[in-house]
Coordinates of C-alpha atoms and ligand atoms in Angstrom, one line a residue:
M1 CA 0.1 0.2 0.0
G2 CA 1.1 3.7 1.0
A3 CA 0.2 5.0 -2.4
S4 CA -2.0 7.7 -2.8
M5 CA -6.0 8.0 -2.5
A6 CA -6.0 10.9 -4.5
A7 CA -4.1 9.2 -7.4
Y8 CA -6.8 6.6 -7.3
N9 CA -9.4 6.2 -9.5
P10 CA -11.6 3.0 -8.6
R11 CA -13.6 3.4 -12.0
V12 CA -10.8 3.6 -14.5
R13 CA -8.5 0.5 -12.6
N14 CA -10.9 -1.7 -13.2
G15 CA -12.5 -0.8 -16.2
N16 CA -13.5 -4.1 -17.6
A17 CA -16.0 -5.0 -14.6
R18 CA -17.3 -1.7 -15.0
R19 CA -17.6 -1.6 -18.3
K20 CA -19.6 -5.6 -17.6
L21 CA -22.2 -2.9 -14.3
I22 CA -22.7 -0.2 -16.9
A23 CA -23.7 -2.7 -19.7
W24 CA -25.9 -4.6 -17.0
L25 CA -27.6 -1.7 -15.7
K26 CA -28.2 -0.7 -19.5
A27 CA -30.4 -4.0 -20.0
Q28 CA -32.3 -2.7 -17.2
S29 CA -33.8 -0.3 -19.3
F30 CA -34.6 1.9 -15.9
P31 CA -36.5 5.0 -16.6
C32 CA -34.5 7.9 -15.1
A33 CA -33.4 7.2 -11.6
L34 CA -33.6 11.1 -11.4
C35 CA -36.4 12.7 -13.2
G36 CA -38.5 9.1 -14.1
K37 CA -38.6 10.1 -17.3
P38 CA -38.4 6.9 -20.0
I39 CA -34.4 7.1 -21.1
N40 CA -33.7 6.5 -25.0
Y41 CA -30.7 4.3 -24.8
G42 CA -30.1 4.8 -28.2
L43 CA -28.8 8.3 -28.3
P44 CA -24.8 9.1 -28.5
A45 CA -23.0 9.6 -25.4
K46 CA -22.6 13.2 -25.2
H47 CA -26.4 13.7 -25.9
P48 CA -27.9 15.2 -22.7
D49 CA -30.7 13.1 -22.9
S50 CA -28.2 10.2 -23.3
F51 CA -28.3 7.2 -20.6
E52 CA -25.3 7.7 -18.0
C53 CA -24.9 5.9 -14.8
D54 CA -25.3 7.4 -11.4
E55 CA -23.8 6.2 -8.3
V56 CA -26.8 5.9 -5.3
V57 CA -23.8 6.0 -2.7
P58 CA -21.0 8.9 -4.6
V59 CA -17.5 6.0 -4.5
S60 CA -15.5 9.1 -2.8
R61 CA -18.4 8.8 0.4
Y62 CA -18.2 5.0 0.2
W63 CA -19.0 4.9 4.0
L64 CA -22.4 6.1 3.3
R65 CA -25.7 4.1 3.4
L66 CA -28.1 5.4 0.9
Y67 CA -31.7 4.2 -0.2
N68 CA -31.0 3.2 -4.0
A69 CA -34.6 3.6 -4.9
Q70 CA -34.8 2.2 -8.9
Q71 CA -33.8 -0.9 -7.8
Q72 CA -35.4 -0.8 -4.6
C73 CA -32.9 -1.8 -2.2
W74 CA -30.1 -0.4 -0.1
A75 CA -27.0 1.1 -1.4
G76 CA -23.3 0.9 1.4
P77 CA -22.0 1.1 3.1
Y78 CA -19.1 -0.2 1.5
A79 CA -15.6 -0.9 2.8
T80 CA -13.4 0.6 -0.1
A81 CA -14.2 3.1 -2.9
E82 CA -13.6 0.3 -5.2
Q83 CA -16.3 -1.6 -3.7
A84 CA -18.7 0.8 -4.1
A85 CA -17.9 1.8 -8.3
L86 CA -18.5 -1.8 -8.4
A87 CA -21.4 -2.7 -7.2
R88 CA -24.4 -3.7 -9.1
G89 CA -27.1 -2.0 -5.9
N90 CA -25.1 1.1 -6.4
V91 CA -25.5 2.3 -9.7
Q92 CA -29.0 3.9 -11.2
A93 CA -29.7 4.8 -14.7
S94 CA -30.1 8.6 -15.1
H95 CA -30.1 11.4 -18.1
R96 CA -26.8 12.6 -18.8
K97 CA -28.2 16.1 -18.4
C98 CA -29.7 15.2 -14.9
N99 CA -26.8 13.5 -13.4
L100 CA -24.6 16.5 -14.6
E101 CA -26.6 18.7 -12.2
K102 CA -26.9 16.2 -9.5
S103 CA -23.0 16.5 -9.5
N104 CA -23.6 20.5 -9.7
K105 CA -25.2 20.4 -6.6
I106 CA -23.0 17.7 -4.3
I107 CA -19.9 20.4 -5.2
S108 CA -21.8 23.2 -4.1
N109 CA -23.0 21.3 -1.1
E110 CA -19.6 20.1 -0.6
N111 CA -17.7 21.6 2.3
Q112 CA -20.6 21.4 4.3
S113 CA -20.8 17.8 4.4
E114 CA -17.6 17.4 4.7
K115 CA -18.4 19.1 8.8
V116 CA -21.4 16.5 9.0
I117 CA -19.5 13.6 7.8
F118 CA -16.7 12.8 10.4
R119 CA -14.1 10.4 9.4
S120 CA -10.5 10.1 8.5
R121 CA -10.0 9.0 4.6
Q122 CA -6.7 6.7 5.8
W123 CA -5.3 4.8 8.2
Ligands
ZN1 ZN1 -33.4 12.5 -16.5

């Protein structure tokens, strides 16, 4: 160990497993978890209405436990960021534009949530 956590991206490092997970999620043909409207799974990846994989428990906050309303199961808490990135119960289908909107909200609340979640990031 001893590798910097900041340089470690569990989504990229487990590319093959992650691709399989996303393929599985797409095959479920869920409507958008964030706005509830159907997703056109045939749209190109950059299109605002295209499918995007969203994590219920953010990979950077893998110790949280949150409800996955799309699959009707609990997500987390996970032991590692890697587990959070690769768990079926932690992914939900969303529109690209809805996912972007959600990420922006999380970033604007970032400083506040850091104070609430009291936990050291590294052992
Ligand atoms: Zn949506």
